[in-house]
Short mmCIF file of C-alpha atoms and ligand atoms in Angstrom, two decimals:
data_model
loop_
_atom_site.label_atom_id
_atom_site.label_comp_id
_atom_site.label_asym_id
_atom_site.label_seq_id
_atom_site.Cartn_x
_atom_site.Cartn_y
_atom_site.Cartn_z
CA MET A 1 82.24 136.36 -32.91
CA ILE A 2 78.52 137.09 -33.24
CA ARG A 3 79.28 139.68 -35.88
CA LYS A 4 81.32 137.14 -37.76
CA LEU A 5 78.48 134.62 -37.56
CA LEU A 6 75.93 137.20 -38.69
CA ARG A 7 78.18 138.16 -41.54
CA ARG A 8 78.45 134.56 -42.56
CA VAL A 9 74.69 133.97 -42.39
CA PHE A 10 74.02 137.21 -44.22
CA LYS A 11 76.56 136.43 -46.88
CA ARG A 12 74.91 133.08 -47.33
CA THR A 13 71.41 134.41 -48.05
CA GLU A 14 72.86 137.04 -50.31
CA ALA A 15 74.82 134.44 -52.19
CA THR A 16 71.82 132.17 -52.68
CA SER A 17 69.95 134.86 -54.52
CA SER A 18 72.74 136.68 -56.29
CA ALA A 19 75.02 133.75 -57.22
CA GLU A 20 78.47 134.33 -55.84
CA LEU A 21 81.05 132.01 -57.33
CA ALA A 22 83.15 129.79 -55.07
CA ILE A 23 85.87 127.72 -56.72
CA ILE A 24 86.30 124.66 -54.56
CA PRO A 25 89.60 122.75 -54.83
CA VAL A 26 89.73 118.96 -54.91
CA ASP A 27 91.06 118.58 -51.38
CA ARG A 28 87.80 120.07 -50.10
CA HIS A 29 85.39 118.00 -52.14
CA GLY A 30 87.38 114.87 -53.03
CA LEU A 31 85.99 114.24 -56.52
CA ARG A 32 88.78 113.00 -58.79
CA ARG A 33 88.71 113.21 -62.57
CA GLU A 34 89.17 109.41 -62.80
CA GLN A 35 85.67 109.04 -61.40
CA LEU A 36 84.21 110.59 -64.55
CA SER A 37 83.53 108.52 -67.63
CA PRO A 38 86.26 108.65 -70.29
CA ALA A 39 83.84 110.26 -72.74
CA ALA A 40 82.89 113.07 -70.32
CA ARG A 41 86.54 113.89 -69.78
CA LYS A 42 87.30 113.81 -73.45
CA VAL A 43 84.40 116.08 -74.41
CA CYS A 44 85.49 118.69 -71.84
CA ALA A 45 89.13 118.45 -72.94
CA VAL A 46 88.34 118.91 -76.64
CA LEU A 47 86.09 121.90 -76.02
CA GLN A 48 88.58 123.51 -73.64
CA GLU A 49 91.40 123.03 -76.16
CA ARG A 50 89.30 124.98 -78.62
CA GLY A 51 89.03 127.84 -76.17
CA TYR A 52 85.51 127.22 -74.81
CA LYS A 53 84.48 126.74 -71.23
CA ALA A 54 83.30 123.19 -70.56
CA TYR A 55 82.26 121.45 -67.34
CA VAL A 56 80.60 118.27 -66.24
CA VAL A 57 77.42 119.49 -64.64
CA GLY A 58 74.20 118.57 -62.88
CA GLY A 59 73.18 115.13 -61.68
CA ALA A 60 76.52 113.41 -62.36
CA VAL A 61 78.57 115.75 -60.15
CA ARG A 62 75.91 115.61 -57.46
CA ASP A 63 75.67 111.82 -57.52
CA LEU A 64 79.44 111.29 -57.45
CA LEU A 65 79.83 113.64 -54.51
CA ALA A 66 77.07 111.74 -52.72
CA GLY A 67 78.81 108.42 -53.41
CA LEU A 68 76.29 107.21 -56.02
CA THR A 69 76.95 106.02 -59.56
CA PRO A 70 75.65 108.58 -62.07
CA LYS A 71 73.18 107.45 -64.72
CA ASP A 72 74.86 109.57 -67.37
CA PHE A 73 77.12 112.56 -67.81
CA ASP A 74 76.06 115.98 -69.02
CA VAL A 75 78.39 118.74 -70.10
CA ALA A 76 77.66 122.48 -70.07
CA THR A 77 79.67 124.76 -72.30
CA SER A 78 80.07 128.28 -73.61
CA ALA A 79 80.25 126.90 -77.16
CA THR A 80 77.09 127.17 -79.29
CA PRO A 81 75.49 123.93 -80.51
CA GLU A 82 76.98 124.50 -83.97
CA GLN A 83 80.45 125.00 -82.48
CA VAL A 84 80.07 121.80 -80.45
CA ARG A 85 78.87 119.95 -83.55
CA GLU A 86 81.95 121.11 -85.46
CA SER A 87 84.26 119.91 -82.67
CA PHE A 88 83.19 116.25 -82.78
CA ARG A 89 82.88 114.00 -85.78
CA ARG A 90 80.37 111.69 -84.11
CA SER A 91 77.83 114.20 -82.88
CA ARG A 92 74.41 115.50 -83.81
CA ILE A 93 72.26 118.42 -82.87
CA ILE A 94 68.92 117.44 -81.37
CA GLY A 95 65.89 119.39 -80.20
CA ARG A 96 64.17 122.16 -82.05
CA ARG A 97 63.07 124.42 -79.23
CA PHE A 98 66.37 124.33 -77.42
CA LYS A 99 69.20 122.75 -79.32
CA ILE A 100 71.54 120.42 -77.50
CA VAL A 101 74.24 118.21 -78.95
CA HIS A 102 74.69 114.48 -78.47
CA VAL A 103 78.36 113.57 -78.70
CA MET A 104 79.06 109.87 -79.19
CA SER A 105 82.33 108.54 -77.87
CA GLY A 106 82.93 104.81 -77.66
CA PRO A 107 79.74 103.29 -76.25
CA GLU A 108 78.76 106.52 -74.49
CA THR A 109 76.61 109.47 -75.47
CA ILE A 110 77.30 112.74 -73.72
CA GLU A 111 74.64 115.43 -73.74
CA VAL A 112 76.25 118.81 -74.29
CA SER A 113 74.24 121.96 -73.70
CA THR A 114 75.14 125.58 -74.15
CA PHE A 115 74.87 127.82 -71.06
CA ARG A 116 71.33 129.11 -70.83
CA ALA A 117 70.04 132.38 -69.44
CA GLY A 118 67.80 132.32 -66.41
CA GLN A 119 64.13 132.98 -65.93
CA ASP A 120 64.55 136.73 -65.72
CA ALA A 121 65.45 136.95 -69.36
CA GLU A 122 62.96 139.19 -71.08
CA SER A 123 62.13 136.69 -73.73
CA THR A 124 60.94 134.05 -71.26
CA GLU A 125 57.37 133.11 -72.07
CA THR A 126 54.99 131.96 -69.32
CA ASP A 127 51.37 130.86 -69.13
CA GLU A 128 48.80 132.60 -66.94
CA HIS A 129 49.98 130.69 -63.86
CA GLY A 130 53.61 131.73 -64.33
CA ARG A 131 54.66 128.41 -65.79
CA ILE A 132 57.57 128.79 -68.15
CA LEU A 133 56.73 127.74 -71.67
CA ARG A 134 60.06 128.57 -73.24
CA ASP A 135 63.51 129.32 -71.92
CA ASN A 136 65.72 129.01 -74.88
CA VAL A 137 68.07 131.95 -74.61
CA PHE A 138 71.80 131.41 -74.34
CA GLY A 139 73.51 132.97 -71.34
CA ASN A 140 76.70 132.91 -69.33
CA GLN A 141 77.75 130.33 -66.77
CA GLN A 142 76.40 132.26 -63.82
CA GLU A 143 72.98 132.61 -65.45
CA ASP A 144 73.06 128.93 -66.31
CA ALA A 145 73.65 128.09 -62.65
CA THR A 146 70.80 130.30 -61.47
CA ARG A 147 68.19 128.77 -63.79
CA ARG A 148 68.87 125.28 -62.40
CA ASP A 149 66.49 123.96 -59.78
CA PHE A 150 68.41 122.93 -56.65
CA THR A 151 71.76 124.10 -55.29
CA VAL A 152 73.15 120.56 -55.45
CA ASN A 153 72.31 120.48 -59.17
CA ALA A 154 74.21 123.67 -59.97
CA LEU A 155 77.74 122.35 -59.58
CA TYR A 156 80.26 122.60 -62.44
CA TYR A 157 83.20 120.23 -62.35
CA ASP A 158 86.30 121.13 -64.34
CA PRO A 159 88.24 117.92 -65.12
CA SER A 160 91.37 119.90 -66.09
CA ASP A 161 92.05 121.12 -62.54
CA GLU A 162 89.49 119.09 -60.57
CA THR A 163 87.80 122.18 -59.13
CA ILE A 164 84.08 122.59 -58.61
CA HIS A 165 82.52 125.91 -59.57
CA ASP A 166 79.76 126.39 -57.05
CA TYR A 167 77.47 129.43 -57.32
CA HIS A 168 74.85 128.49 -54.75
CA HIS A 169 76.59 126.63 -51.91
CA GLY A 170 75.64 123.30 -53.37
CA VAL A 171 78.67 121.47 -52.00
CA ALA A 172 77.94 122.66 -48.46
CA ASP A 173 74.24 121.79 -48.83
CA LEU A 174 75.14 118.30 -49.98
CA GLN A 175 77.49 117.87 -47.03
CA GLN A 176 74.74 119.08 -44.70
CA LYS A 177 72.25 116.76 -46.38
CA THR A 178 69.88 119.53 -47.40
CA LEU A 179 67.99 119.93 -50.64
CA ARG A 180 67.65 123.69 -51.17
CA ILE A 181 65.96 125.35 -54.08
CA ILE A 182 67.73 128.18 -55.90
CA GLY A 183 65.85 131.47 -55.53
CA ASP A 184 62.32 131.95 -54.18
CA PRO A 185 60.61 128.54 -53.85
CA ARG A 186 57.12 129.78 -54.75
CA THR A 187 58.36 131.48 -57.89
CA ARG A 188 60.41 128.47 -58.91
CA TYR A 189 57.46 126.07 -58.42
CA ARG A 190 55.17 128.39 -60.34
CA GLU A 191 57.68 128.48 -63.20
CA ASP A 192 57.77 124.72 -63.30
CA PRO A 193 55.53 122.68 -60.98
CA VAL A 194 57.44 119.49 -61.84
CA ARG A 195 60.15 120.81 -59.51
CA MET A 196 57.91 119.80 -56.58
CA LEU A 197 58.09 116.20 -57.73
CA ARG A 198 61.80 116.49 -58.38
CA ALA A 199 62.30 117.77 -54.84
CA VAL A 200 60.67 114.64 -53.42
CA ARG A 201 62.48 112.29 -55.79
CA LEU A 202 65.94 113.79 -55.36
CA GLY A 203 65.47 114.06 -51.60
CA ALA A 204 64.70 110.34 -51.41
CA LYS A 205 67.39 109.31 -53.86
CA LEU A 206 70.16 111.27 -52.15
CA GLY A 207 68.94 110.95 -48.58
CA LEU A 208 68.58 114.74 -48.28
CA SER A 209 65.87 116.48 -46.34
CA ILE A 210 64.01 119.16 -48.22
CA ASP A 211 64.78 122.55 -46.76
CA PRO A 212 61.66 123.80 -44.87
CA ASP A 213 61.41 126.88 -47.10
CA ALA A 214 61.21 124.65 -50.14
CA ARG A 215 58.99 122.10 -48.46
CA LYS A 216 56.30 124.30 -47.00
CA PRO A 217 54.82 125.76 -50.20
CA ILE A 218 54.43 122.36 -51.85
CA ARG A 219 51.12 121.59 -50.17
CA GLU A 220 49.56 124.91 -51.09
CA MET A 221 50.90 124.90 -54.66
CA ALA A 222 50.21 121.25 -55.45
CA MET A 223 47.25 122.18 -57.69
CA LEU A 224 49.63 123.73 -60.23
CA ILE A 225 50.67 120.26 -61.28
CA ASP A 226 47.32 120.13 -63.09
CA ASN A 227 48.69 122.46 -65.77
CA VAL A 228 51.69 120.33 -66.64
CA PRO A 229 51.34 118.43 -69.93
CA PRO A 230 50.52 114.74 -69.18
CA ALA A 231 53.45 113.36 -71.17
CA ARG A 232 55.93 115.36 -69.11
CA LEU A 233 54.29 114.23 -65.87
CA PHE A 234 54.40 110.67 -67.05
CA ASP A 235 58.14 110.92 -67.74
CA GLU A 236 58.74 112.36 -64.32
CA MET A 237 56.62 109.68 -62.66
CA LEU A 238 58.58 106.99 -64.47
CA LYS A 239 61.82 108.51 -63.16
CA LEU A 240 60.34 108.45 -59.69
CA LEU A 241 59.07 104.89 -59.93
CA PHE A 242 62.40 103.65 -61.28
CA SER A 243 64.60 105.68 -58.94
CA GLY A 244 65.22 102.71 -56.68
CA HIS A 245 63.36 104.63 -53.97
CA ALA A 246 59.79 104.45 -55.23
CA VAL A 247 58.34 103.35 -51.89
CA THR A 248 59.94 106.23 -49.97
CA CYS A 249 59.05 108.73 -52.70
CA LEU A 250 55.41 107.70 -52.82
CA LYS A 251 55.00 107.85 -49.06
CA GLN A 252 56.62 111.28 -49.08
CA LEU A 253 54.35 112.48 -51.88
CA ARG A 254 51.36 111.38 -49.86
CA GLU A 255 52.71 113.26 -46.84
CA GLU A 256 53.26 116.41 -48.87
CA GLY A 257 49.68 116.24 -50.16
CA LEU A 258 50.95 115.82 -53.70
CA HIS A 259 48.79 113.03 -54.95
CA HIS A 260 45.06 113.29 -54.55
CA GLY A 261 43.42 114.10 -57.84
CA LEU A 262 46.63 115.55 -59.25
CA LEU A 263 48.54 112.57 -60.37
CA PRO A 264 46.18 109.94 -61.75
CA LEU A 265 48.94 107.40 -61.51
CA LEU A 266 49.39 108.05 -57.83
CA ASP A 267 45.67 107.79 -57.23
CA VAL A 268 45.86 104.36 -58.81
CA ILE A 269 48.73 103.41 -56.53
CA LEU A 270 47.74 105.00 -53.27
CA GLU A 271 44.02 104.52 -53.42
CA GLN A 272 43.84 100.89 -54.38
CA PRO A 273 40.86 99.49 -52.58
CA LEU A 274 41.65 96.01 -53.81
CA GLY A 275 45.25 95.30 -54.45
CA GLU A 276 47.07 97.45 -51.94
CA ARG A 277 49.37 94.73 -50.71
CA PHE A 278 50.13 93.58 -54.21
CA VAL A 279 50.97 97.11 -55.42
CA TRP A 280 53.34 97.85 -52.55
CA LEU A 281 55.01 94.49 -52.93
CA SER A 282 55.54 95.23 -56.57
CA LEU A 283 57.02 98.65 -55.79
CA GLU A 284 59.38 97.15 -53.21
CA ASN A 285 60.36 94.54 -55.73
CA THR A 286 61.04 97.26 -58.34
CA ASP A 287 63.19 99.21 -55.87
CA GLN A 288 65.21 96.13 -55.13
CA ARG A 289 65.75 95.30 -58.79
CA VAL A 290 66.84 98.85 -59.61
CA ARG A 291 69.31 98.82 -56.74
CA GLN A 292 70.72 95.48 -57.86
CA GLY A 293 71.11 96.81 -61.40
CA LYS A 294 68.54 94.33 -62.76
CA PRO A 295 66.34 95.37 -65.67
CA VAL A 296 62.93 96.88 -64.94
CA SER A 297 60.22 97.72 -67.41
CA PRO A 298 57.30 100.16 -67.30
CA GLY A 299 55.07 97.47 -68.83
CA PHE A 300 55.66 95.13 -65.91
CA LEU A 301 55.15 97.82 -63.29
CA PHE A 302 51.94 99.13 -64.85
CA ALA A 303 50.70 95.57 -65.25
CA THR A 304 51.00 95.20 -61.47
CA LEU A 305 49.47 98.60 -60.71
CA LEU A 306 46.33 97.84 -62.71
CA TRP A 307 46.05 94.10 -62.11
CA HIS A 308 43.46 94.16 -59.38
CA GLU A 309 41.17 96.27 -61.49
CA VAL A 310 41.51 93.74 -64.26
CA LEU A 311 40.84 90.92 -61.81
CA ALA A 312 37.64 92.58 -60.61
CA ALA A 313 36.40 93.20 -64.15
CA TRP A 314 37.35 89.67 -65.18
CA GLU A 315 35.52 88.09 -62.24
CA SER A 316 32.37 90.04 -62.89
CA ARG A 317 32.37 89.03 -66.57
CA LYS A 318 32.89 85.40 -65.66
CA ALA A 319 30.04 85.64 -63.18
CA ASP A 320 27.89 86.89 -66.08
CA GLY A 321 28.65 83.70 -67.93
CA GLU A 322 31.45 84.82 -70.27
CA ALA A 323 34.14 82.24 -71.06
CA ILE A 324 37.50 82.54 -69.30
CA TYR A 325 39.67 83.92 -72.09
CA PRO A 326 37.21 86.25 -73.82
CA ALA A 327 36.29 87.60 -70.38
CA LEU A 328 39.93 88.30 -69.55
CA PHE A 329 40.64 90.02 -72.87
CA ALA A 330 37.56 92.18 -72.54
CA ALA A 331 38.51 93.07 -68.95
CA MET A 332 42.03 94.00 -70.06
CA ASP A 333 40.73 96.33 -72.77
CA GLN A 334 38.18 97.82 -70.42
CA VAL A 335 40.80 98.72 -67.78
CA LEU A 336 43.37 99.95 -70.28
CA ASP A 337 40.80 102.09 -72.10
CA GLN A 338 39.91 103.70 -68.79
CA GLN A 339 43.48 104.28 -67.64
CA ALA A 340 45.73 104.57 -70.67
CA GLY A 341 44.62 108.06 -71.64
CA LYS A 342 44.72 109.39 -68.11
CA LEU A 343 48.13 107.90 -67.39
CA ALA A 344 49.56 108.63 -70.86
CA ILE A 345 50.50 104.96 -71.25
CA THR A 346 51.98 104.54 -74.72
CA ARG A 347 50.76 101.85 -77.13
CA ARG A 348 53.97 99.94 -76.79
CA ILE A 349 53.75 99.82 -73.02
CA ALA A 350 50.09 98.81 -73.30
CA GLY A 351 51.17 95.91 -75.54
CA ASP A 352 53.70 94.73 -72.94
CA ILE A 353 51.10 94.98 -70.18
CA LYS A 354 48.65 92.82 -72.13
CA ASP A 355 51.27 90.17 -72.88
CA ILE A 356 51.93 89.77 -69.17
CA TRP A 357 48.27 89.65 -68.18
CA ALA A 358 47.31 87.27 -70.99
CA LEU A 359 49.82 84.70 -69.74
CA GLN A 360 48.32 84.52 -66.25
CA PRO A 361 45.43 82.08 -66.79
CA ARG A 362 47.73 79.88 -68.85
CA PHE A 363 49.81 79.22 -65.74
CA GLU A 364 46.87 77.38 -64.24
CA LYS A 365 47.04 74.49 -66.67
CA ARG A 366 49.82 72.11 -65.73
CA SER A 367 49.00 69.13 -67.95
CA GLY A 368 49.27 68.06 -71.56
CA LYS A 369 51.25 70.08 -74.08
CA ALA A 370 50.18 73.52 -72.85
CA PRO A 371 53.01 74.09 -70.30
CA TYR A 372 55.61 73.46 -73.02
CA ARG A 373 54.05 76.20 -75.11
CA VAL A 374 53.86 78.60 -72.17
CA ILE A 375 57.57 78.45 -71.41
CA GLU A 376 58.35 79.14 -75.08
CA GLN A 377 56.53 82.49 -74.96
CA PRO A 378 58.84 85.45 -75.45
CA ARG A 379 57.37 87.14 -72.35
CA TYR A 380 57.48 84.00 -70.21
CA ARG A 381 60.00 85.41 -67.72
CA ALA A 382 58.05 88.62 -67.12
CA GLY A 383 54.85 86.58 -66.89
CA TRP A 384 56.43 84.29 -64.31
CA ASP A 385 57.82 87.20 -62.25
CA PHE A 386 54.28 88.55 -62.24
CA LEU A 387 52.88 85.19 -61.17
CA ARG A 388 55.37 85.05 -58.33
CA LEU A 389 54.34 88.47 -57.09
CA ARG A 390 50.73 87.37 -57.15
CA ALA A 391 51.69 84.36 -55.05
CA GLU A 392 53.71 86.49 -52.63
CA SER A 393 50.74 88.75 -52.12
CA GLY A 394 48.63 85.74 -51.18
CA GLU A 395 46.47 85.73 -54.31
CA LEU A 396 47.69 82.28 -55.36
CA PRO A 397 49.53 79.40 -53.68
CA MET A 398 53.30 79.80 -53.86
CA GLU A 399 53.45 76.16 -54.88
CA LEU A 400 52.18 77.18 -58.35
CA ALA A 401 55.01 79.64 -58.95
CA ASP A 402 57.54 77.12 -57.64
CA TRP A 403 56.17 74.44 -59.94
CA TRP A 404 56.73 76.63 -63.03
CA GLU A 405 60.21 77.52 -61.92
CA ARG A 406 61.05 73.84 -61.61
CA PHE A 407 59.31 72.90 -64.85
CA SER A 408 61.03 75.60 -66.90
CA HIS A 409 64.49 74.56 -65.67
CA ALA A 410 63.94 70.79 -65.78
CA GLY A 411 65.26 68.35 -68.37
CA HIS A 412 63.06 66.30 -70.69
CA ASP A 413 62.20 63.39 -68.38
CA GLU A 414 61.82 65.50 -65.28
CA ARG A 415 59.36 67.74 -67.11
CA ALA A 416 57.24 64.77 -68.11
CA ALA A 417 57.23 63.61 -64.48
CA LEU A 418 56.19 67.04 -63.24
CA LEU A 419 53.14 67.24 -65.48
CA GLN A 420 49.81 66.71 -63.80
CA PRO A 421 47.35 64.11 -65.13
CA ASP A 422 45.45 65.50 -68.07
CA SER A 423 41.94 66.08 -66.85
CA ASP A 424 40.74 66.85 -70.39
CA ALA A 425 41.93 63.59 -71.88
CA PRO A 426 39.30 61.14 -70.59
CA ARG A 427 36.54 63.47 -71.64
CA LYS A 428 37.89 63.69 -75.17
CA ARG A 429 38.21 59.95 -75.39
CA ARG A 430 34.74 59.47 -74.04
CA ARG A 431 33.40 61.84 -76.64
CA LYS A 432 35.11 59.88 -79.39
CA ARG A 433 33.75 56.65 -78.08
CA ARG A 434 30.28 58.02 -77.98
CA LYS A 435 30.52 58.59 -81.72
CA SER A 436 31.18 54.90 -82.29
CA PRO A 437 28.16 52.76 -81.44
CA ALA A 438 30.38 49.76 -80.64
CA ALA A 439 32.52 51.57 -78.03
CA GLY A 440 29.45 53.21 -76.51
CA ALA A 441 28.17 49.76 -75.64
CA THR A 442 31.19 48.89 -73.48
CA PRO A 443 30.49 50.20 -69.97
CA GLY A 444 33.27 50.91 -67.48
CA ALA A 445 36.02 50.98 -70.14
CA SER A 446 36.77 54.69 -69.82
CA GLY A 447 40.38 55.90 -70.14
CA GLU A 448 42.66 55.44 -67.12
P1 LIG B 1 68.57 112.29 -62.54
O1 LIG B 1 69.40 112.24 -63.77
O2 LIG B 1 69.08 111.54 -61.39
O3 LIG B 1 67.16 111.98 -62.84
P2 LIG B 1 69.09 115.06 -62.72
O4 LIG B 1 69.09 116.14 -61.72
O5 LIG B 1 70.35 114.79 -63.45
O6 LIG B 1 68.54 113.78 -62.01
P3 LIG B 1 68.01 115.65 -65.30
O7 LIG B 1 66.59 115.67 -65.74
O8 LIG B 1 69.00 114.75 -65.92
O9 LIG B 1 67.94 115.37 -63.73
O10 LIG B 1 68.52 117.16 -65.36
C1 LIG B 1 69.86 117.54 -65.46
C2 LIG B 1 70.07 118.89 -64.79
O11 LIG B 1 69.25 119.89 -65.41
C3 LIG B 1 69.70 118.93 -63.32
O12 LIG B 1 70.74 118.49 -62.50
C4 LIG B 1 69.37 120.39 -63.12
O13 LIG B 1 70.55 121.14 -62.96
C5 LIG B 1 68.72 120.77 -64.43
N1 LIG B 1 67.26 120.63 -64.38
C6 LIG B 1 66.54 119.52 -64.68
N2 LIG B 1 65.22 119.73 -64.54
C7 LIG B 1 65.08 120.99 -64.15
C8 LIG B 1 63.96 121.82 -63.84
N3 LIG B 1 62.72 121.35 -63.90
N4 LIG B 1 64.21 123.10 -63.48
C9 LIG B 1 65.47 123.58 -63.42
N5 LIG B 1 66.54 122.86 -63.69
C10 LIG B 1 66.39 121.59 -64.05
MG1 LIG B 2 70.68 113.44 -65.20
#
C-alpha cells in the first residue's frame, strides 16, 4: 500500500518535470465537443483531414472544464503557419516574431499556432536576468505543453474523439483546485515575470489556490517585474482589472507583496490617500458589470482611478482664483501628464478619460438649456455612470444622480417641470436693464 502510494507520488513529480502523456477519455472529464464553438471544431476538423495534428488548447479547455464560458478559442497544430494559411480561404498570418494564423469562420476568429519548442531550445534568447526575449522555434506537441505556464493551461482537447491530452496532470490539478506551475517555479518566473501576475489572476478567476511551491517565490522575485516592458504589463493589468475578479486579484497581489513600487497602476489603486472608497467601489462595480456581460471600458476605469487626484488639483487651482472650467482642464492635463507615461495609457484612452471628467461639472447645472445639451453628449451615459459612482461614494448627494436619470428619460413636459429656476436669468435681465436709462429708473421691477 505504502509502496503503491510512494510510487504514485514519485511518478507524479517525475511526470511534472518530464511530461508524461495521459490521454483522458470523455467519461473522466465530461467535456463534450458540442461545448466548443462551431469555428473551433471546424478548424480542428479541416487540419486533421489534411493529416495534421490539431487541438483546442489553453484557456478555453481550462475554462470549460471549470464550468466557465471561454473568452475565445485557440487551436494548436503541427501544421506550419503557411500550411494553416493554405488550408483556409479566410485566414491571415499575423505576427513577425512568431507567426500565428487568424482563421475567420462565420463571426468568429480562431487563433491557430504551431507547436512551439520549450525554453531549453538552444536558440532561446534571454536577458541578463534570465527573461526570455524570444522563443520562436517550432517544436512537437510535448515541447509545446512544457513551455506553457500552468498545468491547467497545458490541456489539448481533440474534438474528433473528445479526449484530452494531458502532459502535466492539469485535469487532476483542476479537479483538486490547484494552480501548479510547470517546471521549476523560480526558473519559470525568471523567464517571464508576468507569470507571477498570471498566477494571481488565474487563481482568482478559477477559484484555484496557488500551489505553495509556486506561491512562495513570488515575494522574493517580485522585483523582476521591473524589467518587463510597460506595454506588456499594461495589457496584463487590463486583463486583471477586467477579469470580473479585480477586487480579489488586487487584494491577493497586495498579500503577495506584488505591488509596491513595481506596478505604478497598483500603487495608484492601493495607495490612494484620497479616494480609497471611490476606487474600490468602482472596482466592485467593474467586477459586477463584467460578470453580467455588460460592457466595460478602460477609459471609464482609469477615469475613476485618477479622479481624486484630479479633484485635489482642481480644488487647489480654484482656491488660487482660476475659473471653474479652465481649472478643471488644467488639472486633468496635469494628472494625465504625470500618470499617462507611467501607466502606458494610450492617447485614445486618455481622450475617453477626459470626456468623462469634463462632463462632471456640467451635471451641476440643472436649469436653462444646459441640461438638454448635456444629455445629447455622446459620452453622456459613461459620464452619468461616473456621476452615480461619485454619489455612491458620498462625494455628492444621490439626489443629483437620480435627477439626471429622471430628466434623461422624461418626456418634453416632464423635463420642463424638472428644470430648476434659472439663477442666471435675473442677473442677465438686470444687466440689460442697466444699459437702458429708462429701465434703470424703475426700482423693484426685477425679473420674477
Ligand atoms: P485568459 O484568456 O483567460 O486571459 P489564457 O490562459 O487563455 O487566459 P492567454 O494569454 O490567452 O491566456 O494565453 C493562452 C495560452 O498560452 C495559455 O493558456 C497558456 O497555455 C499560454 N501562455 C500564455 N501566457 C503565457 C506565459 N506567460 N508563459 C507561458 N505560457 C503562456
Ligand atoms: Mg485565452
